[in-house]
XYZ file of C-alpha atoms in Angstrom:
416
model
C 33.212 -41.389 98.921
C 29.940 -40.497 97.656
C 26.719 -40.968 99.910
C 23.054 -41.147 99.378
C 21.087 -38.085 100.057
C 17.836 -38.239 102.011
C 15.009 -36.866 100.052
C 12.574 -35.006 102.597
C 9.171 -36.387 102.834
C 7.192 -32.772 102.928
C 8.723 -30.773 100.213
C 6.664 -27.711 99.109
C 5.188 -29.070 95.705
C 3.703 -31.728 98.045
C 2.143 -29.369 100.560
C 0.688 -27.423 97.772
C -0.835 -30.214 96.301
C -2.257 -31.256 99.657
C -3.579 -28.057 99.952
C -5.565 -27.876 96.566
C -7.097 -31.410 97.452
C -8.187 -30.152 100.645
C -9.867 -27.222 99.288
C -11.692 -29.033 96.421
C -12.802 -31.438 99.103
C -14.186 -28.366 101.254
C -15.677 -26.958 98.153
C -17.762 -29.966 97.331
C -18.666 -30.570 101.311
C -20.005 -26.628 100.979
C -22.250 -27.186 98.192
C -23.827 -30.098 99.218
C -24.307 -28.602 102.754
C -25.927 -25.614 100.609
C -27.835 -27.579 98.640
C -29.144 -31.071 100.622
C -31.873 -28.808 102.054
C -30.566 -28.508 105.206
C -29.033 -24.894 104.881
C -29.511 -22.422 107.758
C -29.229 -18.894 108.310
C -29.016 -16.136 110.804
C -31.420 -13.294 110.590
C -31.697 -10.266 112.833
C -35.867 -10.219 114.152
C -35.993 -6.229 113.109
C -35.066 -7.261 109.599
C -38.386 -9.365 109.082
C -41.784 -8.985 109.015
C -44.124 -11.409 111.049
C -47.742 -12.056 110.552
C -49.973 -13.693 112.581
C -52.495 -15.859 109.756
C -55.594 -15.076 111.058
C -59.918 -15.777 110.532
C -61.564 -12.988 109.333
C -63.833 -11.249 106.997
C -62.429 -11.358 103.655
C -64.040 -10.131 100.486
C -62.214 -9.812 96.853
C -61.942 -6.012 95.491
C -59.313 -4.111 93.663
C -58.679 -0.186 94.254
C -59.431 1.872 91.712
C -59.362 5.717 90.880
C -62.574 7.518 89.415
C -63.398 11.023 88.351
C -66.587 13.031 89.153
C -68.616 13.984 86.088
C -71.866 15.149 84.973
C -74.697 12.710 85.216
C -74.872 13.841 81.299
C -73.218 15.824 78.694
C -74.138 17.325 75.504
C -72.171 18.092 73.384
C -72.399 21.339 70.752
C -71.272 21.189 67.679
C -71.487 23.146 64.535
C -74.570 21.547 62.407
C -73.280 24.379 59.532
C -70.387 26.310 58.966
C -69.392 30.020 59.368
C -68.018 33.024 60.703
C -68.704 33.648 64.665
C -69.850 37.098 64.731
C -71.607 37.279 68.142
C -70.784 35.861 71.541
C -73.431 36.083 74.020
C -71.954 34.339 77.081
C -69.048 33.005 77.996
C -67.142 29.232 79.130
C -68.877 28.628 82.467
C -71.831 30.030 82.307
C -75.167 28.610 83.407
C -78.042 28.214 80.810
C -81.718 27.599 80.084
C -83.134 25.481 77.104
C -82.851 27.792 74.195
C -80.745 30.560 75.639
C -78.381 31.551 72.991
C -74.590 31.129 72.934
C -73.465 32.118 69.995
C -73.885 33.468 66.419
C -72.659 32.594 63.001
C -72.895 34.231 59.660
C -72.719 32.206 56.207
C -73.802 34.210 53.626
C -74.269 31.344 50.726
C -76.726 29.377 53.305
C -78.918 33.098 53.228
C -78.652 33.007 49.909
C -79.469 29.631 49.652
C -82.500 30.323 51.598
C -83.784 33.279 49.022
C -83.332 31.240 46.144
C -85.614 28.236 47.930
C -87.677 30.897 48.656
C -88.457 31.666 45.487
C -88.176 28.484 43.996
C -91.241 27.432 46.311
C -93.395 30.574 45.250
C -92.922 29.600 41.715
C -94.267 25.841 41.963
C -96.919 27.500 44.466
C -97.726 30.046 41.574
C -97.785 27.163 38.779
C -99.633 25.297 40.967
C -102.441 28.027 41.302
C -101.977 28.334 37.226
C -102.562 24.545 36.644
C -105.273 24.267 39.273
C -107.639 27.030 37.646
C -106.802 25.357 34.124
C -108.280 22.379 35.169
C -110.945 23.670 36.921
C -112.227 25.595 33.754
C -111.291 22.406 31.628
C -113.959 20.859 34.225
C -116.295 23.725 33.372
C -115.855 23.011 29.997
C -116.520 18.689 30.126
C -119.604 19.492 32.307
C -120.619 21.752 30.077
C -120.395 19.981 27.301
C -121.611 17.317 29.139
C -125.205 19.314 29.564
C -125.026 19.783 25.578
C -125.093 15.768 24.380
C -127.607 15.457 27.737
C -129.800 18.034 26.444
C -129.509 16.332 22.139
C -129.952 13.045 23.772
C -133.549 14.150 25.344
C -134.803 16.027 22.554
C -133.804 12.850 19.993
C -135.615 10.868 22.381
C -138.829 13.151 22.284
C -138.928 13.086 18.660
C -138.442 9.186 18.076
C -141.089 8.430 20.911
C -143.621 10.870 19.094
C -142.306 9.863 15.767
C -143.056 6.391 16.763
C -146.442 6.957 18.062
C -147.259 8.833 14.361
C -145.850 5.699 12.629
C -148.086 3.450 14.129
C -151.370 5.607 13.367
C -149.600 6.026 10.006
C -149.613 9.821 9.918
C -146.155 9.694 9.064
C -143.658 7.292 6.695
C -141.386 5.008 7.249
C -137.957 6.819 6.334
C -138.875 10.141 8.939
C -139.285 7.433 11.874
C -136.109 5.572 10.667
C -134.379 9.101 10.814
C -135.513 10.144 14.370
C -134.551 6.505 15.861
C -130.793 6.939 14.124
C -130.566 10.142 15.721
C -131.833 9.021 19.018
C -128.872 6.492 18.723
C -126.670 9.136 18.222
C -126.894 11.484 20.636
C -127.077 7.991 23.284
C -123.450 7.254 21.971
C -122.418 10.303 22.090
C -122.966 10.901 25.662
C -121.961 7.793 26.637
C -118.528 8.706 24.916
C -118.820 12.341 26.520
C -119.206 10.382 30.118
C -115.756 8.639 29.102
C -113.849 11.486 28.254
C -115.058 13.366 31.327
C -114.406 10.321 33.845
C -110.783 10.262 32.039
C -110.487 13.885 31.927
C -111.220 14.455 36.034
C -108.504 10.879 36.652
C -105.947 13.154 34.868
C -106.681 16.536 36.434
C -106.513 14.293 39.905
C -103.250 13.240 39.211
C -101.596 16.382 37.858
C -103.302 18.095 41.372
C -101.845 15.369 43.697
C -98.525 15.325 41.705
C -98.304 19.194 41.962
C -99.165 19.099 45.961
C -96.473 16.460 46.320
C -93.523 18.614 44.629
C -95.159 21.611 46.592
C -95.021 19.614 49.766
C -91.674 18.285 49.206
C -90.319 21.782 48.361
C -92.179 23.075 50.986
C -90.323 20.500 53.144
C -87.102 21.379 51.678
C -87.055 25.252 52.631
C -88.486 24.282 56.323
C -85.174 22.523 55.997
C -83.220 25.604 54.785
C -84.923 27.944 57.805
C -83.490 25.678 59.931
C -80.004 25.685 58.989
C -80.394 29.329 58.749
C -81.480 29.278 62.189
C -78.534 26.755 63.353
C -76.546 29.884 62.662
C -77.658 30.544 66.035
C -76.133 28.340 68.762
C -78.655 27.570 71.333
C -78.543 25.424 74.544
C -79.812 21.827 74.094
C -80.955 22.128 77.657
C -80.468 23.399 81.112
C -77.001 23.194 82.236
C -73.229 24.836 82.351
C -71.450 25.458 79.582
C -68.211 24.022 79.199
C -64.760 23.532 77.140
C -66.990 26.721 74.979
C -64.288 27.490 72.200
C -64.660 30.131 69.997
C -63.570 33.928 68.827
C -65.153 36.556 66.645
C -64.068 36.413 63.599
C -63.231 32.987 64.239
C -64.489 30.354 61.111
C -65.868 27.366 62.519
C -66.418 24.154 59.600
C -69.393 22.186 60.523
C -69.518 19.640 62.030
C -66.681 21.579 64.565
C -66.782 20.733 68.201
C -67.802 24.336 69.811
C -67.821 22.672 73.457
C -70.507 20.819 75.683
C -73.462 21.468 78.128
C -73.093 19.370 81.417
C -76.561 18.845 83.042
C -75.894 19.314 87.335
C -78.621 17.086 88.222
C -76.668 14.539 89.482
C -73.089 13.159 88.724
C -71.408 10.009 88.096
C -68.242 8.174 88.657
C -65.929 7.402 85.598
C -63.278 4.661 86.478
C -60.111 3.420 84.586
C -59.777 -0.378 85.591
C -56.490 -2.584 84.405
C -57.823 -5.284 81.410
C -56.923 -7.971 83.355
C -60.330 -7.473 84.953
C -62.105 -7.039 81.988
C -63.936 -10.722 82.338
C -64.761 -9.878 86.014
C -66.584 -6.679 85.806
C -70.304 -6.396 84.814
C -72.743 -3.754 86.054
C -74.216 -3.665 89.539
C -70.937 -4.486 91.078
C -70.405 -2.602 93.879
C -67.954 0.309 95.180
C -67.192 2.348 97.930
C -65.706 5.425 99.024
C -64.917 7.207 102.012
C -65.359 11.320 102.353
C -63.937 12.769 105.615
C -65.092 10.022 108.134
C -68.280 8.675 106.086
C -68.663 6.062 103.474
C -70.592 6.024 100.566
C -71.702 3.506 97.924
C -71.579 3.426 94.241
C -72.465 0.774 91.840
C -71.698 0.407 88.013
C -74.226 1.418 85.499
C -72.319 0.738 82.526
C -69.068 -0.655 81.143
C -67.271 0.058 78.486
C -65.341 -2.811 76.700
C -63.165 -1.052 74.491
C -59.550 -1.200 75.896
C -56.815 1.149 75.366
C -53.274 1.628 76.633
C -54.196 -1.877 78.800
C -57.395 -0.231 80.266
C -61.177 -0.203 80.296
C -63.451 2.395 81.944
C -66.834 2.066 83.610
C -69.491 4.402 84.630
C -70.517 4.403 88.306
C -73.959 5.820 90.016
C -74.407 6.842 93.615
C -76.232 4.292 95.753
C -78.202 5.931 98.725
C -76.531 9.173 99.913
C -74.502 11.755 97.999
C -71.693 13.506 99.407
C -72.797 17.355 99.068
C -69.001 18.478 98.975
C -68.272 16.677 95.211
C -67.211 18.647 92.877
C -66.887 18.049 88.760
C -63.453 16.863 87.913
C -62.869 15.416 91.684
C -60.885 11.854 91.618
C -62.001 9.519 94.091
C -59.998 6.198 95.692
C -62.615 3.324 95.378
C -62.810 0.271 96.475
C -64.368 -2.051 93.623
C -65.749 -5.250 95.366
C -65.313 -8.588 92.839
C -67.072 -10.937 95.599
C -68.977 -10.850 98.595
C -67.758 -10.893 102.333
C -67.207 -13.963 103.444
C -65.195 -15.928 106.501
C -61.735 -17.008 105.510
C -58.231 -17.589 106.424
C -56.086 -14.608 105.830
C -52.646 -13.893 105.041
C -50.642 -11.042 104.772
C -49.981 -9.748 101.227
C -45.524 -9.099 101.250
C -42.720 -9.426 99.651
C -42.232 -13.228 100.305
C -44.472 -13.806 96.988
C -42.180 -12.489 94.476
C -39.661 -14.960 95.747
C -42.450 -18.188 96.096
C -45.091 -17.301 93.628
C -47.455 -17.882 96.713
C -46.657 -22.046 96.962
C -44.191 -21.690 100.442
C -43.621 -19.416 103.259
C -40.987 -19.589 106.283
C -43.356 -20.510 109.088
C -42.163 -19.752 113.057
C -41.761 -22.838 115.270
C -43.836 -22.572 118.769
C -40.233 -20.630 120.269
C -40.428 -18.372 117.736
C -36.738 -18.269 117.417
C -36.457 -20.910 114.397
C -38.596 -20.446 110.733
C -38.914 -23.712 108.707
C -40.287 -23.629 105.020
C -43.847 -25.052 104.761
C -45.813 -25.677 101.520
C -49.057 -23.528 101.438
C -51.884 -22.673 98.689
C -53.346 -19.618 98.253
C -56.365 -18.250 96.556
C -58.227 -15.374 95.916
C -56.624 -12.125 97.037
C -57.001 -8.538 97.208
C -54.722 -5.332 98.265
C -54.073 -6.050 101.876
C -54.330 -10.202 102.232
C -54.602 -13.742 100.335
C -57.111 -16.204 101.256
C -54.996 -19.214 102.333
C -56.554 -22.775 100.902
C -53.991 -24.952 103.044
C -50.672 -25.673 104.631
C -51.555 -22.875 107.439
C -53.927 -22.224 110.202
C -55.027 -19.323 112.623
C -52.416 -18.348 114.980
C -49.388 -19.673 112.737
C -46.872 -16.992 112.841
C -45.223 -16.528 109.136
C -42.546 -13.894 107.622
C -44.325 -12.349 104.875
C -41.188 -9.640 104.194
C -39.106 -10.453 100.981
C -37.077 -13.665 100.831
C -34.732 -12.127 98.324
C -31.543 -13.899 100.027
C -33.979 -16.612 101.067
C -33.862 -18.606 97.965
C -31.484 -21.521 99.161
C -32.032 -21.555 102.667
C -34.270 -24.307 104.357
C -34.273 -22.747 108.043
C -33.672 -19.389 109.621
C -32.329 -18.736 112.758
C -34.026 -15.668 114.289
C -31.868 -13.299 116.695
């Protein structure tokens, strides 16, 4: 006889399934304890870094990195071309105005020189030609000038005596008519000899100017020539060290060649690479500072320049007050470049916290200092070491400015 069989209530499909509900159901109760903002976390106290937010003195600057150079440089370079045949000093030496460096030898600018040379004692040897011309073409209108003078007086002698004799009728007519037409004459003809001589002297004027101009410009010219010649001998600009000085005998240097530079040690100056980010903040007379041994000194900018490259400007700085007497040319410097003035604030510690909250919440420490809640705050300005906090903190709130890299989700931590 057959009999029923009695199915078991907790078979193993049935467990299983229990099981998967279960963990779903644990699952979902994890994330939302994870995510309803009221996470928590342990953290061991020597992993974190607490700062005390604080009142204090608080002025904007950025760091910076300058190098010592010359107050000025000048630099050499070839003004003509050639062959270096002499060296008379060497890279590093100190000079005088004038002293001579070097010395080059071009042989077409010498001969270049001869042939203005001579081209100038040819126009000044037509000139002399064309000058004494004239002159005796002068001697030639006045003289002729004298002539129709002299014919004019001598016709005027006869037709006033002529004149006279017609009127006591010692002589005719026709002899009187003849001495007037002659008188006439020789009137017209020096009026016409005036002309010509008045047009005469205009033209020998203008040929003599026109000749002193070409002379002058020629003149002008080979000044010109002497001096190139003489730019085959390199000369200091002015007092100073030679430097970067690049050259060999027998060495051909192109003009316009850079043959090095003169640094005047008068004084020096700071030159500064600063990141473009700053470019809309930084104007002259801003002010730097620097510290030598145990003493600080002040610099200021004199000049920027604007041109960016590789996502930097420079700027040239001056010394303000004292000098430190240990600089040296080519020295870099750490400087502090102020963007604002000092003024009370309420500062924060600069950390690693920021990368994580982009500066809009911290972890702030209850009053036991054993539990860190997340408060909004808003920062401004800022510079290496702190922020200026705007709000959400005051002095003597105790924060955790280390990085919140694991911190992302978590609403409180538990400090051990």
């Amino acid at each position: 006889m057959d009999r029923p069989i009695k199915q078991k209530k907790w078979n193993t499909k049935r467990i299983l399934t229990l099981l998967g509900i279960v963990g779903i159901v644990a699952l979902i109760a994890a994330s939302y304890y994870f995510t309803s903002g009221n996470s928590k976390l342990n953290v061991d106290a020597e992993r974190i870094t607490i700062f005390e937010v604080k009142e204090d003195t608080f002025q904007e600057f950025i760091p910076i990195n300058g190098t010592v150079l010359p107050i000025s440089s000048i630099y050499l370079d070839a003004s003509v071309g050639g062959r270096v045949e002499e060296k008379y000093v060497e890279d590093g030496s100190h000079l005088k105005k004038g002293d001579p460096i070097m010395k080059l030898s071009n042989t077409d600018l010498e001969l270049s020189l001869v042939n203005q040379e001579t081209q100038v004692l040819n126009l000044l040897t037509q000139a002399q030609i064309a000058q004494t011309n004239a002159q005796q073409v002068s001697i030639n209108n006045r003289n002729q000038m004298a002539d129709v003078e002299q014919g004019l007086k001598e016709a005027e002698r006869i037709y006033v005596l002529n004149k006279k004799l017609l009127a006591e009728k010692a002589i005719g007519s026709q002899e009187y008519q003849k001495s007037l037409n002659e008188y006439h004459y020789q009137k017209e003809r020096v009026e016409l000899t005036k002309q010509i001589l008045d047009q005469d002297q205009v033209s020998t004027n203008q040929k003599l100017n026109q000749d002193r101009e070409t002379y002058k410009r020629t003149q002008d010219a080979l000044a010109l020539m002497r001096q190139k010649v003489g730019d085959l001998i390199v000369r200091a600009p002015v007092d100073g060290q030679l430097t970067s000085f690049d050259a060999e005998i027998g060495q051909s240097k192109p003009a316009g060649d850079r043959l090095g530079q003169i640094d005047v040690l008068t004084g020096f100056k700071i030159r500064a690479d600063i990141d473009e980010h700053y470019i809309n903040r930084i104007f002259p007379d801003l002010q730097g500072q620097f510290n030598i041994g145990d003493k600080s000194y002040q610099l200021r900018i004199k000049k920027v320049y604007t041109q960016v490259k590789d996502g930097r400007f420079q700027v040239d700085m001056e010394f303000v007050g004292d000098k430190p007497e240990s600089i040296r040319r080519g020295q870099t410097l750490s400087i502090r470049l102020a963007l604002s003035d000092e003024t009370k604030a309420l500062l924060l510690a600069k950390g690693g916290f920021y990368q994580q909250t982009a500066g809009n919440w911290i972890f702030k420490l209850d009053k036991s200092g054993t539990t860190a809640y997340r408060v909004d705050v808003q920062l401004g300005r800022q510079n290496p070491q702190f922020y200026e906090v705007m709000g959400g903190l005051k002095a003597g709130d105790k924060v955790i400015v280390s990085s919140y890299e694991t911190y992302d989700k978590i609403q409180e931590l538990s400090i051990k």
